[in-house]
């Protein structure tokens, strides 16, 4: 429902002694000019009335609270106004508001304007009353008008009973239907109505409208609080007014009242958040950063703090979904996405997050949160269900994206050449905004501190999440093991591939640099994309597969070898350079402008170029 910044006639004249009237009724628009955000509807109806081209049945459809019933009542006044504006004896697009017809319709007592709620009166008998009534001429108005709200709720038999009258009603009868679900109306009904689709009210229009109402009520509405109300209204003016009404009441009840020089109460963003069960937007960004950094302990602590501050668990997930959607749009359309009521600090942090995260990571976060929201809505204990969803996302951060798995498999099968590292950026992890929240990486520690104790399966430390790699799989791999002992790091990676461990193999290819290797003793320099429990996970597998005890250490070293993937890329580059020195290759490239050497494959012990244009 839409409104204006000024109260209607009844609201403007009421004294303080009269009972309180909710803002949604107090500021209900009484003319088309006062409707907000429905310019197309107003223009079309105004032109139709001015030109005398009036349909006998109107259908107003749209989401809740955008003005369907309000538009129906204004149209009823326009059709029956007999004041100065209608001096020519016909309907007017600007009802006067003071004639008997206008006042009676505004006060819901006009005998010729009949409103029916189809949600409670759905049967044939209810429609039969209308059919009987249309035969009689209006008593005091120009037209007899039937307003049927939520018309889609009528039964099929009721629709069938109405059809004939709806197709050829008497000249003095007008039907006005309102519904949120036009798709549920029979086509035979839709074809007999002039349809108007009311749109959601855009954020700027709704923000200006609520600000006017707050001023009229003598309330200072802070900018952040106004943004929260607009976001909660979701394009519905009625929802926005109701939230504003509630926020004003909360500001007077929770002690968070500020008074300026004119003794006007202030509605703050904190008040609106408490009222709506919302989490602080900055804290949601903090939580998202911890999630994408894989810091489980910090995630649980932050969610516990939000829950203690009365944040609704379901709303926390919804806010994370909104943030994920915004970051995805920010990555696609750039700064234009920041226009969605975000602060300058949020815009800066969002730009940094969108830059670091890949589309694959954002898409995976959306899927996990979206599925998790459904689970939380059905769970008896929302907070615990939310924690499980958040932990699921934390541990999914370490999983390679599908493009990285694909490139790894391609590289393993080819055995030479340069694999496509389309997922290379997926290895980059989001650093938390607060330094040290996820703990220092091995590279950031002094060498004597970075070289921690060797991590062994026999130490009894649970390095792996049994949800991802179960004990049954371990026993199966061990029983089938040929007890082969890898003699090189490349052989070790090949063993991991043979044992069908694609996630572990991907990390070994992309995210570690070899410091030293001896059968049974490995030192690795972990890059940002490697999970911190990678050495322990590798130890458990190698002990099982080879039947010997292994030691795998995480070591910070500037002299570590490049990653296996980087070495393959370097060798492929060398092969391409060597191929370009071949006279036949140069002649071929000269003969086909635009051609280039893409890969070099071994052929009978020699490397020959594969030119691809």
Coordinates of C-alpha atoms in Angstrom, one line a residue:
X1 CA 0.0 0.0 0.0
X2 CA 1.3 3.4 -0.9
X3 CA 0.9 6.8 0.8
X4 CA 2.0 10.3 1.0
X5 CA 3.8 12.4 3.5
X6 CA 0.7 14.1 4.7
X7 CA -2.1 12.4 6.6
X8 CA -5.5 11.9 5.0
X9 CA -8.5 14.0 5.9
X10 CA -9.6 11.9 8.8
X11 CA -6.0 11.5 10.1
X12 CA -5.3 15.2 9.8
X13 CA -8.4 16.3 11.8
X14 CA -8.2 13.8 14.7
X15 CA -7.3 15.2 18.0
X16 CA -4.8 13.8 20.5
X17 CA -7.8 12.6 22.6
X18 CA -8.9 10.2 19.9
X19 CA -7.5 6.7 19.9
X20 CA -4.2 5.9 18.2
X21 CA -4.4 5.1 14.5
X22 CA -1.7 3.0 12.9
X23 CA 0.4 4.8 10.4
X24 CA -0.7 2.4 7.6
X25 CA -4.3 3.7 7.9
X26 CA -3.4 7.2 9.0
X27 CA -1.4 7.9 5.8
X28 CA -3.5 5.9 3.3
X29 CA -3.5 7.8 0.0
X30 CA -6.8 9.3 -1.0
X31 CA -5.9 10.5 -4.5
X32 CA -3.9 9.1 -7.4
X33 CA -1.4 12.0 -7.0
X34 CA -0.5 10.7 -3.5
X35 CA 0.4 7.2 -4.7
X36 CA 4.1 6.4 -4.6
X37 CA 6.0 4.3 -7.1
X38 CA 3.1 3.5 -9.4
X39 CA 3.4 6.2 -12.1
X40 CA 2.4 4.0 -15.0
X41 CA -0.8 2.9 -13.2
X42 CA -1.7 6.5 -12.3
X43 CA -1.0 7.8 -15.8
X44 CA -3.1 5.1 -17.5
X45 CA -6.1 5.4 -15.2
X46 CA -6.0 9.2 -15.4
X47 CA -6.0 9.2 -19.2
X48 CA -8.8 6.6 -19.2
X49 CA -11.0 8.7 -16.9
X50 CA -10.3 12.0 -18.7
X51 CA -11.1 10.4 -22.0
X52 CA -14.1 8.6 -20.8
X53 CA -12.8 5.2 -21.9
X54 CA -13.6 3.2 -18.8
X55 CA -13.6 -0.5 -18.7
X56 CA -16.4 -2.4 -16.8
X57 CA -13.9 -4.6 -14.9
X58 CA -10.4 -3.8 -13.5
X59 CA -7.8 -6.1 -12.2
X60 CA -5.0 -4.8 -9.9
X61 CA -2.2 -7.4 -9.3
X62 CA 1.1 -7.2 -7.6
X63 CA 3.0 -8.3 -4.4
X64 CA 1.7 -7.5 -1.0
X65 CA 1.5 -3.9 0.1
X66 CA 2.2 -2.1 -3.2
X67 CA -1.2 -0.4 -3.3
X68 CA -3.8 -2.7 -5.0
X69 CA -6.7 -2.1 -2.5
X70 CA -5.7 1.5 -2.1
X71 CA -5.9 2.0 -5.9
X72 CA -9.3 0.3 -6.0
X73 CA -10.7 2.6 -3.4
X74 CA -9.3 5.7 -5.1
X75 CA -10.8 4.5 -8.4
X76 CA -14.1 4.1 -6.7
X77 CA -14.0 7.7 -5.4
X78 CA -12.9 8.9 -8.8
X79 CA -15.9 7.2 -10.5
X80 CA -18.4 8.5 -7.9
X81 CA -17.1 12.0 -7.0
X82 CA -19.7 14.7 -7.4
X83 CA -17.7 17.7 -6.1
X84 CA -16.4 20.7 -8.0
X85 CA -13.8 18.5 -9.7
X86 CA -16.6 16.6 -11.4
X87 CA -18.7 19.7 -12.3
X88 CA -19.3 18.3 -15.8
X89 CA -21.3 15.5 -14.3
X90 CA -18.8 12.7 -15.0
X91 CA -16.0 10.8 -13.2
X92 CA -12.8 12.8 -12.4
X93 CA -9.2 11.7 -12.0
X94 CA -8.9 14.1 -9.0
X95 CA -11.7 13.4 -6.5
X96 CA -12.5 16.3 -4.3
X97 CA -12.5 14.5 -1.0
X98 CA -15.2 16.7 0.5
X99 CA -18.4 15.6 -1.3
X100 CA -20.7 13.1 0.4
X101 CA -19.6 10.3 -1.9
X102 CA -15.9 10.9 -1.4
X103 CA -16.3 11.1 2.4
X104 CA -18.5 8.0 2.6
X105 CA -16.1 5.9 0.5
X106 CA -13.1 7.2 2.6
X107 CA -15.0 6.1 5.8
X108 CA -16.0 2.7 4.4
X109 CA -19.8 3.5 4.7
X110 CA -20.8 4.1 1.1
X111 CA -23.9 2.0 0.2
X112 CA -22.9 1.6 -3.4
X113 CA -19.3 0.6 -2.9
X114 CA -19.3 -3.0 -1.7
X115 CA -16.0 -4.6 -0.6
X116 CA -15.7 -8.4 -0.4
X117 CA -12.8 -10.4 0.9
X118 CA -12.6 -13.5 -1.3
X119 CA -10.3 -15.2 1.2
X120 CA -13.3 -15.6 3.6
X121 CA -16.2 -15.6 1.2
X122 CA -15.2 -18.1 -1.5
X123 CA -18.4 -19.9 -2.5
X124 CA -21.2 -19.7 -5.0
X125 CA -23.6 -18.3 -2.5
X126 CA -21.4 -15.2 -2.0
X127 CA -21.2 -14.6 -5.7
X128 CA -25.0 -15.1 -6.0
X129 CA -25.5 -12.1 -3.7
X130 CA -23.5 -10.0 -6.2
X131 CA -25.4 -11.3 -9.1
X132 CA -28.7 -10.4 -7.4
X133 CA -27.4 -7.0 -6.4
X134 CA -26.2 -5.8 -9.8
X135 CA -29.8 -5.5 -11.1
X136 CA -30.5 -2.6 -8.8
X137 CA -29.3 0.9 -9.6
X138 CA -27.0 2.8 -7.2
X139 CA -28.7 4.6 -4.4
X140 CA -26.4 7.7 -4.0
X141 CA -23.4 7.2 -6.3
X142 CA -22.9 7.3 -10.0
X143 CA -21.9 3.7 -10.2
X144 CA -22.4 0.6 -8.1
X145 CA -18.9 -0.7 -7.5
X146 CA -17.8 -4.2 -6.3
X147 CA -14.3 -4.5 -4.9
X148 CA -13.2 -8.1 -4.5
X149 CA -9.9 -8.5 -2.7
X150 CA -7.8 -11.6 -3.0
X151 CA -10.1 -12.6 -5.9
X152 CA -7.9 -15.7 -6.7
X153 CA -9.3 -17.3 -3.6
X154 CA -12.8 -17.8 -5.1
X155 CA -13.7 -21.4 -5.9
X156 CA -14.0 -22.6 -9.5
X157 CA -17.8 -22.7 -9.2
X158 CA -17.9 -19.2 -7.9
X159 CA -15.8 -18.0 -10.9
X160 CA -18.1 -19.8 -13.3
X161 CA -21.2 -18.2 -11.7
X162 CA -19.6 -14.8 -12.0
X163 CA -18.5 -15.1 -15.7
X164 CA -21.7 -14.1 -17.5
X165 CA -22.3 -11.0 -15.3
X166 CA -18.6 -10.1 -15.6
X167 CA -18.8 -10.2 -19.3
X168 CA -21.9 -8.1 -19.7
X169 CA -22.7 -6.2 -16.5
X170 CA -25.3 -3.3 -16.4
X171 CA -23.9 0.1 -17.4
X172 CA -24.1 1.3 -13.8
X173 CA -21.9 -1.5 -12.4
X174 CA -18.1 -1.6 -12.2
X175 CA -16.0 -4.6 -10.9
X176 CA -12.6 -4.0 -9.4
X177 CA -10.5 -7.1 -8.5
X178 CA -7.3 -7.2 -6.5
X179 CA -4.9 -10.2 -6.2
X180 CA -1.4 -11.1 -5.4
X181 CA -1.6 -14.2 -7.6
X182 CA -3.0 -13.4 -11.0
X183 CA -1.8 -16.7 -12.3
X184 CA -4.4 -18.5 -10.3
X185 CA -7.3 -16.7 -12.0
X186 CA -9.0 -18.5 -14.8
X187 CA -8.2 -17.3 -18.3
X188 CA -11.9 -16.6 -18.9
X189 CA -11.8 -14.1 -16.0
X190 CA -8.5 -12.5 -17.0
X191 CA -9.8 -11.9 -20.6
X192 CA -12.8 -9.9 -19.3
X193 CA -10.7 -7.5 -17.2
X194 CA -8.4 -4.5 -17.8
X195 CA -5.3 -5.6 -16.0
X196 CA -2.8 -3.4 -14.2
X197 CA 0.4 -4.8 -12.7
X198 CA 1.6 -2.7 -9.8
X199 CA 5.4 -2.8 -9.4
X200 CA 7.5 -3.0 -6.3
X201 CA 8.5 0.4 -5.1
X202 CA 12.1 1.1 -5.7
X203 CA 14.5 1.8 -2.8
X204 CA 14.9 5.5 -3.5
X205 CA 11.2 6.3 -3.7
X206 CA 10.4 4.2 -0.6
X207 CA 13.3 5.8 1.3
X208 CA 12.0 9.3 0.5
X209 CA 8.4 8.3 1.4
X210 CA 9.3 6.8 4.8
X211 CA 11.5 9.9 5.6
X212 CA 8.5 12.1 5.0
X213 CA 6.3 10.1 7.3
X214 CA 8.9 10.2 10.0
X215 CA 9.1 13.9 9.7
X216 CA 5.3 14.2 9.8
X217 CA 5.4 12.1 13.0
X218 CA 8.1 14.3 14.6
X219 CA 10.7 11.6 14.6
X220 CA 14.3 11.7 13.5
X221 CA 15.1 8.7 11.4
X222 CA 18.8 8.0 11.1
X223 CA 20.1 7.2 7.6
X224 CA 21.3 3.7 8.5
X225 CA 18.0 3.0 10.2
X226 CA 16.1 4.2 7.2
X227 CA 18.2 1.9 4.9
X228 CA 17.4 -1.1 7.2
X229 CA 13.7 -0.3 7.1
X230 CA 13.7 -0.1 3.3
X231 CA 15.7 -3.3 3.0
X232 CA 13.2 -5.0 5.3
X233 CA 10.2 -3.6 3.4
X234 CA 11.4 -5.3 0.1
X235 CA 9.5 -3.0 -2.1
X236 CA 6.3 -2.9 -0.1
X237 CA 5.1 0.5 1.2
X238 CA 2.7 -1.0 3.7
X239 CA 5.5 -3.2 5.1
X240 CA 7.8 -0.2 5.3
X241 CA 5.1 1.9 7.1
X242 CA 4.4 -1.0 9.6
X243 CA 8.1 -1.4 10.3
X244 CA 8.5 2.4 10.8
X245 CA 5.5 2.4 13.2
X246 CA 7.1 -0.5 15.1
X247 CA 10.5 1.2 15.2
X248 CA 9.0 4.4 16.7
X249 CA 7.4 2.3 19.4
X250 CA 10.7 0.4 20.1
X251 CA 12.6 3.7 20.3
X252 CA 10.4 4.8 23.1
X253 CA 10.5 1.5 25.0
X254 CA 14.0 0.1 24.9
X255 CA 15.8 3.1 26.3
X256 CA 17.7 3.9 23.1
X257 CA 16.0 7.3 22.7
X258 CA 18.0 10.3 21.7
X259 CA 16.5 13.8 21.8
X260 CA 17.7 16.7 19.7
X261 CA 17.1 20.4 20.2
X262 CA 13.5 20.2 19.1
X263 CA 12.7 17.4 21.5
X264 CA 12.2 14.9 18.7
X265 CA 12.8 11.2 19.3
X266 CA 15.5 9.5 17.2
X267 CA 15.1 6.0 15.7
X268 CA 18.6 4.5 15.4
X269 CA 20.0 1.7 13.4
X270 CA 20.6 -0.3 16.6
X271 CA 17.0 0.0 17.5
X272 CA 15.9 -1.3 14.1
X273 CA 18.3 -4.2 14.2
X274 CA 17.1 -5.3 17.6
X275 CA 13.5 -4.9 16.5
X276 CA 14.0 -7.0 13.3
X277 CA 16.4 -9.5 14.8
X278 CA 19.1 -8.3 12.4
X279 CA 22.8 -8.7 12.8
X280 CA 25.2 -5.7 12.4
X281 CA 26.1 -5.6 8.7
X282 CA 29.8 -5.1 9.6
X283 CA 29.7 -8.2 11.8
X284 CA 28.2 -10.2 8.9
X285 CA 31.1 -9.1 6.7
X286 CA 33.5 -10.2 9.5
X287 CA 31.8 -13.6 9.8
X288 CA 31.9 -14.1 6.0
X289 CA 35.6 -13.3 5.9
X290 CA 36.3 -15.9 8.7
X291 CA 34.2 -18.4 6.7
X292 CA 36.1 -17.9 3.5
X293 CA 39.4 -18.1 5.5
X294 CA 38.4 -21.5 6.9
X295 CA 38.8 -20.4 10.5
X296 CA 36.2 -22.7 12.2
X297 CA 36.9 -21.5 15.8
X298 CA 36.5 -17.8 14.9
X299 CA 33.3 -18.6 13.0
X300 CA 31.7 -20.3 15.9
X301 CA 32.8 -17.5 18.3
X302 CA 31.4 -14.8 16.1
X303 CA 28.1 -16.6 15.5
X304 CA 27.7 -17.2 19.3
X305 CA 28.2 -13.5 19.8
X306 CA 25.6 -12.6 17.2
X307 CA 23.2 -15.1 18.7
X308 CA 23.8 -13.7 22.2
X309 CA 22.9 -10.3 20.8
X310 CA 19.5 -11.6 19.7
X311 CA 20.3 -12.1 16.0
X312 CA 18.0 -14.7 14.5
X313 CA 20.0 -17.7 13.2
X314 CA 17.8 -17.9 10.1
X315 CA 18.3 -14.2 9.5
X316 CA 22.1 -14.6 9.8
X317 CA 22.1 -17.1 7.0
X318 CA 19.8 -14.8 5.0
X319 CA 22.2 -11.9 5.5
X320 CA 25.2 -14.1 4.4
X321 CA 23.2 -15.0 1.3
X322 CA 22.5 -11.4 0.6
X323 CA 26.2 -10.6 1.1
X324 CA 27.2 -13.4 -1.3
X325 CA 24.8 -12.2 -3.9
X326 CA 26.1 -8.6 -3.6
X327 CA 29.7 -9.7 -3.8
X328 CA 28.9 -11.8 -6.9
X329 CA 27.2 -8.8 -8.5
X330 CA 30.1 -6.6 -7.4
X331 CA 32.5 -9.0 -9.2
X332 CA 30.4 -8.9 -12.4
X333 CA 29.2 -5.3 -12.7
X334 CA 31.8 -3.5 -10.6
X335 CA 31.1 -0.5 -8.3
X336 CA 27.6 -0.1 -9.7
X337 CA 26.6 -2.9 -7.3
X338 CA 27.5 -0.6 -4.3
X339 CA 24.4 1.5 -4.9
X340 CA 22.3 -1.0 -3.0
X341 CA 22.3 1.0 0.3
X342 CA 25.8 0.1 1.5
X343 CA 28.1 2.3 3.5
X344 CA 31.4 3.5 2.3
X345 CA 33.3 1.0 4.5
X346 CA 31.1 -1.8 3.3
X347 CA 31.8 -0.8 -0.3
X348 CA 35.6 -0.8 0.3
X349 CA 35.6 -4.2 2.1
X350 CA 33.2 -5.6 -0.5
X351 CA 35.5 -4.6 -3.4
X352 CA 38.5 -6.3 -1.7
X353 CA 36.4 -9.5 -1.1
X354 CA 35.1 -9.6 -4.6
X355 CA 38.6 -9.2 -6.0
X356 CA 40.0 -12.1 -3.9
X357 CA 37.2 -14.6 -4.3
X358 CA 36.6 -16.5 -7.5
X359 CA 33.2 -17.0 -9.1
X360 CA 33.5 -20.7 -8.3
X361 CA 34.0 -20.0 -4.6
X362 CA 31.1 -17.5 -4.4
X363 CA 28.9 -19.9 -6.3
X364 CA 29.7 -22.7 -3.9
X365 CA 29.1 -20.5 -0.9
X366 CA 25.7 -19.5 -2.3
X367 CA 24.7 -23.2 -2.8
X368 CA 25.8 -24.3 0.7
X369 CA 24.1 -21.3 2.4
X370 CA 20.9 -21.6 0.3
X371 CA 20.6 -25.3 1.1
X372 CA 21.5 -24.7 4.7
X373 CA 18.8 -22.0 5.0
X374 CA 16.2 -24.6 4.0
X375 CA 17.6 -27.0 6.7
X376 CA 17.5 -24.4 9.4
X377 CA 13.9 -23.4 8.6
X378 CA 12.9 -27.1 9.1
X379 CA 15.2 -27.7 12.1
X380 CA 13.8 -27.8 15.7
X381 CA 17.0 -26.1 17.0
X382 CA 17.9 -23.3 14.6
X383 CA 21.1 -22.2 16.3
X384 CA 22.7 -25.6 16.2
X385 CA 21.6 -26.2 12.7
X386 CA 23.1 -22.9 11.7
X387 CA 26.4 -23.8 13.3
X388 CA 26.5 -27.0 11.2
X389 CA 25.8 -25.1 8.0
X390 CA 28.6 -22.6 8.8
X391 CA 31.1 -25.4 9.6
X392 CA 30.1 -27.1 6.3
X393 CA 31.1 -24.0 4.5
X394 CA 34.3 -23.6 6.5
X395 CA 35.5 -27.0 5.5
X396 CA 34.3 -26.6 1.9
X397 CA 36.7 -23.7 1.6
X398 CA 39.7 -26.1 1.4
X399 CA 38.1 -28.1 -1.4
X400 CA 39.4 -27.3 -4.9
X401 CA 36.9 -25.9 -7.3
X402 CA 35.8 -28.1 -10.2
X403 CA 38.0 -26.3 -12.7
X404 CA 41.1 -27.0 -10.6
X405 CA 40.2 -30.7 -10.3
X406 CA 39.7 -30.9 -14.0
X407 CA 43.0 -29.2 -14.8
X408 CA 44.8 -31.4 -12.3
X409 CA 43.3 -34.6 -13.9
X410 CA 44.2 -33.3 -17.4
X411 CA 47.8 -32.6 -16.3
X412 CA 48.1 -36.0 -14.8
X413 CA 46.8 -37.8 -17.9
X414 CA 49.0 -35.9 -20.3
X415 CA 52.2 -36.3 -18.4
X416 CA 53.8 -33.3 -20.1
X417 CA 52.9 -29.9 -21.4
X418 CA 51.3 -27.1 -19.6
X419 CA 48.0 -27.7 -17.7
X420 CA 45.3 -25.1 -17.8
X421 CA 45.4 -23.5 -14.4
X422 CA 41.9 -21.9 -14.8
X423 CA 41.4 -22.5 -11.1
X424 CA 44.7 -21.0 -9.9
X425 CA 43.0 -18.1 -8.3
X426 CA 40.8 -20.4 -6.3
X427 CA 43.9 -21.2 -4.2
X428 CA 43.9 -17.7 -2.9
X429 CA 42.2 -17.4 0.4
X430 CA 40.5 -14.4 1.9
X431 CA 42.6 -12.9 4.7
X432 CA 40.5 -11.9 7.7
X433 CA 40.1 -8.2 8.3
X434 CA 41.5 -8.5 11.8
X435 CA 45.2 -9.5 11.6
X436 CA 46.0 -12.8 13.1
X437 CA 42.4 -14.0 13.4
X438 CA 43.2 -17.2 11.5
X439 CA 46.7 -17.6 12.9
X440 CA 50.0 -16.9 11.1
X441 CA 50.8 -18.9 8.0
X442 CA 54.0 -21.0 8.1
X443 CA 55.7 -18.5 5.8
X444 CA 55.1 -15.7 8.3
X445 CA 56.9 -17.5 11.1
X446 CA 60.6 -17.5 11.9
X447 CA 62.3 -20.6 10.6
X448 CA 62.9 -22.0 14.1
X449 CA 59.2 -21.6 14.9
X450 CA 57.8 -22.6 11.6
X451 CA 59.6 -26.0 11.8
X452 CA 57.2 -27.5 14.2
X453 CA 57.1 -31.1 15.5
X454 CA 56.6 -33.8 13.0
X455 CA 53.0 -34.7 12.5
X456 CA 52.4 -38.4 12.6
X457 CA 49.4 -40.6 12.6
X458 CA 50.7 -42.4 15.7
X459 CA 50.6 -39.1 17.7
X460 CA 46.8 -39.6 18.2
X461 CA 46.0 -36.2 16.7
X462 CA 42.8 -36.2 14.6
X463 CA 44.0 -34.2 11.5
X464 CA 41.2 -35.1 9.1
X465 CA 37.5 -34.6 9.1
X466 CA 36.1 -38.1 9.1
X467 CA 33.0 -36.8 7.2
X468 CA 35.2 -36.4 4.1
X469 CA 37.6 -39.4 4.5
X470 CA 36.1 -42.3 6.4
X471 CA 37.9 -45.0 8.3
X472 CA 36.2 -47.6 6.1
X473 CA 37.9 -46.1 3.1
X474 CA 41.2 -46.2 4.9
X475 CA 40.9 -49.9 5.7
X476 CA 39.9 -50.6 2.1
X477 CA 42.9 -48.7 0.8
X478 CA 45.3 -50.4 3.2
X479 CA 44.1 -53.9 2.5
X480 CA 44.6 -53.3 -1.2
X481 CA 48.0 -51.6 -0.9
X482 CA 50.9 -53.0 -2.7
X483 CA 53.2 -51.5 0.0
X484 CA 55.2 -49.7 -2.6
X485 CA 57.6 -47.1 -1.2
X486 CA 57.8 -43.9 -3.3
X487 CA 61.4 -43.0 -4.0
X488 CA 60.7 -39.4 -5.3
X489 CA 58.1 -36.7 -4.5
X490 CA 56.6 -37.2 -8.0
X491 CA 56.2 -40.9 -7.2
X492 CA 54.5 -40.0 -4.0
X493 CA 52.0 -37.7 -5.9
X494 CA 51.4 -40.5 -8.4
X495 CA 50.6 -42.9 -5.5
X496 CA 48.1 -40.4 -4.2
X497 CA 46.5 -40.3 -7.6
X498 CA 46.4 -44.1 -7.9
X499 CA 44.6 -44.2 -4.5
X500 CA 41.9 -41.9 -5.9
X501 CA 42.5 -39.0 -3.6
X502 CA 41.8 -36.0 -5.9
X503 CA 41.6 -33.3 -3.3
X504 CA 44.9 -34.3 -1.7
X505 CA 46.5 -34.7 -5.1
X506 CA 45.3 -31.2 -6.1
X507 CA 46.9 -29.6 -3.0
X508 CA 50.2 -31.5 -3.7
X509 CA 50.3 -30.3 -7.3
X510 CA 49.3 -26.7 -6.7
X511 CA 49.7 -25.6 -3.1
X512 CA 53.0 -27.0 -1.8
X513 CA 56.7 -26.5 -2.6
X514 CA 59.2 -29.3 -1.9
X515 CA 62.0 -28.5 0.6
X516 CA 63.4 -32.0 1.0
X517 CA 62.5 -35.6 0.3
X518 CA 63.7 -39.0 1.4
X519 CA 61.6 -42.2 1.6
X520 CA 59.7 -41.8 4.8
X521 CA 60.7 -38.2 5.5
X522 CA 59.3 -35.2 3.7
X523 CA 59.6 -31.4 4.3
X524 CA 57.1 -29.1 2.5
X525 CA 56.6 -25.4 2.2
X526 CA 52.9 -24.8 2.4
X527 CA 51.4 -22.0 0.2
X528 CA 48.2 -20.1 1.0
X529 CA 45.9 -22.6 -0.7
X530 CA 47.1 -25.5 1.4
X531 CA 45.1 -26.5 4.5
X532 CA 47.1 -26.4 7.7
X533 CA 46.3 -30.1 8.4
X534 CA 47.6 -31.2 5.1
X535 CA 50.8 -32.8 6.6
X536 CA 48.8 -34.9 9.0
X537 CA 46.4 -36.0 6.4
X538 CA 49.2 -37.1 4.1
X539 CA 51.0 -38.9 6.9
X540 CA 48.0 -41.0 7.7
X541 CA 47.5 -42.1 4.1
X542 CA 51.2 -42.8 3.5
X543 CA 51.5 -44.9 6.7
X544 CA 48.5 -46.9 5.6
X545 CA 49.5 -47.3 2.0
X546 CA 53.2 -48.2 2.4
X547 CA 53.1 -50.0 5.7
X548 CA 55.9 -47.8 7.1
X549 CA 55.9 -44.7 9.4
X550 CA 56.3 -41.4 7.6
X551 CA 57.2 -38.0 8.8
X552 CA 55.9 -34.9 7.0
X553 CA 56.8 -31.5 8.2
X554 CA 55.7 -28.0 7.3
X555 CA 58.7 -25.8 6.9
X556 CA 59.1 -22.1 5.9
X557 CA 61.9 -21.9 3.3
X558 CA 62.8 -19.5 0.6
X559 CA 64.8 -22.2 -1.2
X560 CA 61.9 -24.6 -1.7
X561 CA 61.4 -26.0 -5.2
X562 CA 58.6 -24.6 -7.3
X563 CA 55.3 -26.5 -7.2
X564 CA 54.9 -29.5 -9.5
X565 CA 52.4 -27.6 -11.6
X566 CA 54.8 -24.7 -12.0
X567 CA 57.7 -27.0 -13.0
X568 CA 55.5 -28.6 -15.7
X569 CA 54.6 -25.1 -16.9
X570 CA 58.2 -24.2 -17.1
X571 CA 59.1 -27.4 -19.0
X572 CA 56.3 -26.8 -21.4
X573 CA 57.5 -23.2 -22.0
X574 CA 61.0 -24.5 -22.7
X575 CA 59.7 -27.1 -25.1
X576 CA 57.8 -24.4 -27.0
X577 CA 60.9 -22.2 -27.2
X578 CA 62.9 -25.1 -28.5
X579 CA 60.3 -25.9 -31.1
X580 CA 60.3 -22.3 -32.3
X581 CA 64.0 -22.8 -33.2
X582 CA 63.2 -25.6 -35.6
X583 CA 63.3 -24.4 -39.2
X584 CA 60.2 -26.5 -40.3
X585 CA 58.2 -25.0 -37.4
X586 CA 59.2 -21.4 -38.3
X587 CA 58.2 -22.1 -41.9
X588 CA 54.9 -23.5 -40.9
X589 CA 54.1 -20.5 -38.7
X590 CA 55.1 -18.1 -41.5
X591 CA 52.8 -19.9 -43.9
X592 CA 49.9 -19.7 -41.5
X593 CA 49.7 -16.2 -40.0
X594 CA 48.2 -16.2 -36.5
X595 CA 49.2 -19.8 -35.8
X596 CA 51.1 -20.5 -32.6
X597 CA 52.8 -23.4 -30.9
X598 CA 50.4 -24.5 -28.1
X599 CA 51.7 -27.8 -26.8
X600 CA 54.7 -30.1 -27.5
X601 CA 54.1 -33.8 -27.2
X602 CA 56.8 -36.5 -27.2
X603 CA 56.9 -38.5 -30.4
X604 CA 59.3 -41.5 -30.8
X605 CA 61.7 -40.1 -28.3
X606 CA 61.8 -36.7 -29.9
X607 CA 59.8 -33.6 -29.2
X608 CA 57.9 -32.2 -32.1
X609 CA 55.8 -29.1 -32.1
X610 CA 52.1 -29.1 -32.3
X611 CA 51.1 -25.8 -34.0
X612 CA 47.6 -24.6 -33.4
X613 CA 46.0 -21.6 -34.8

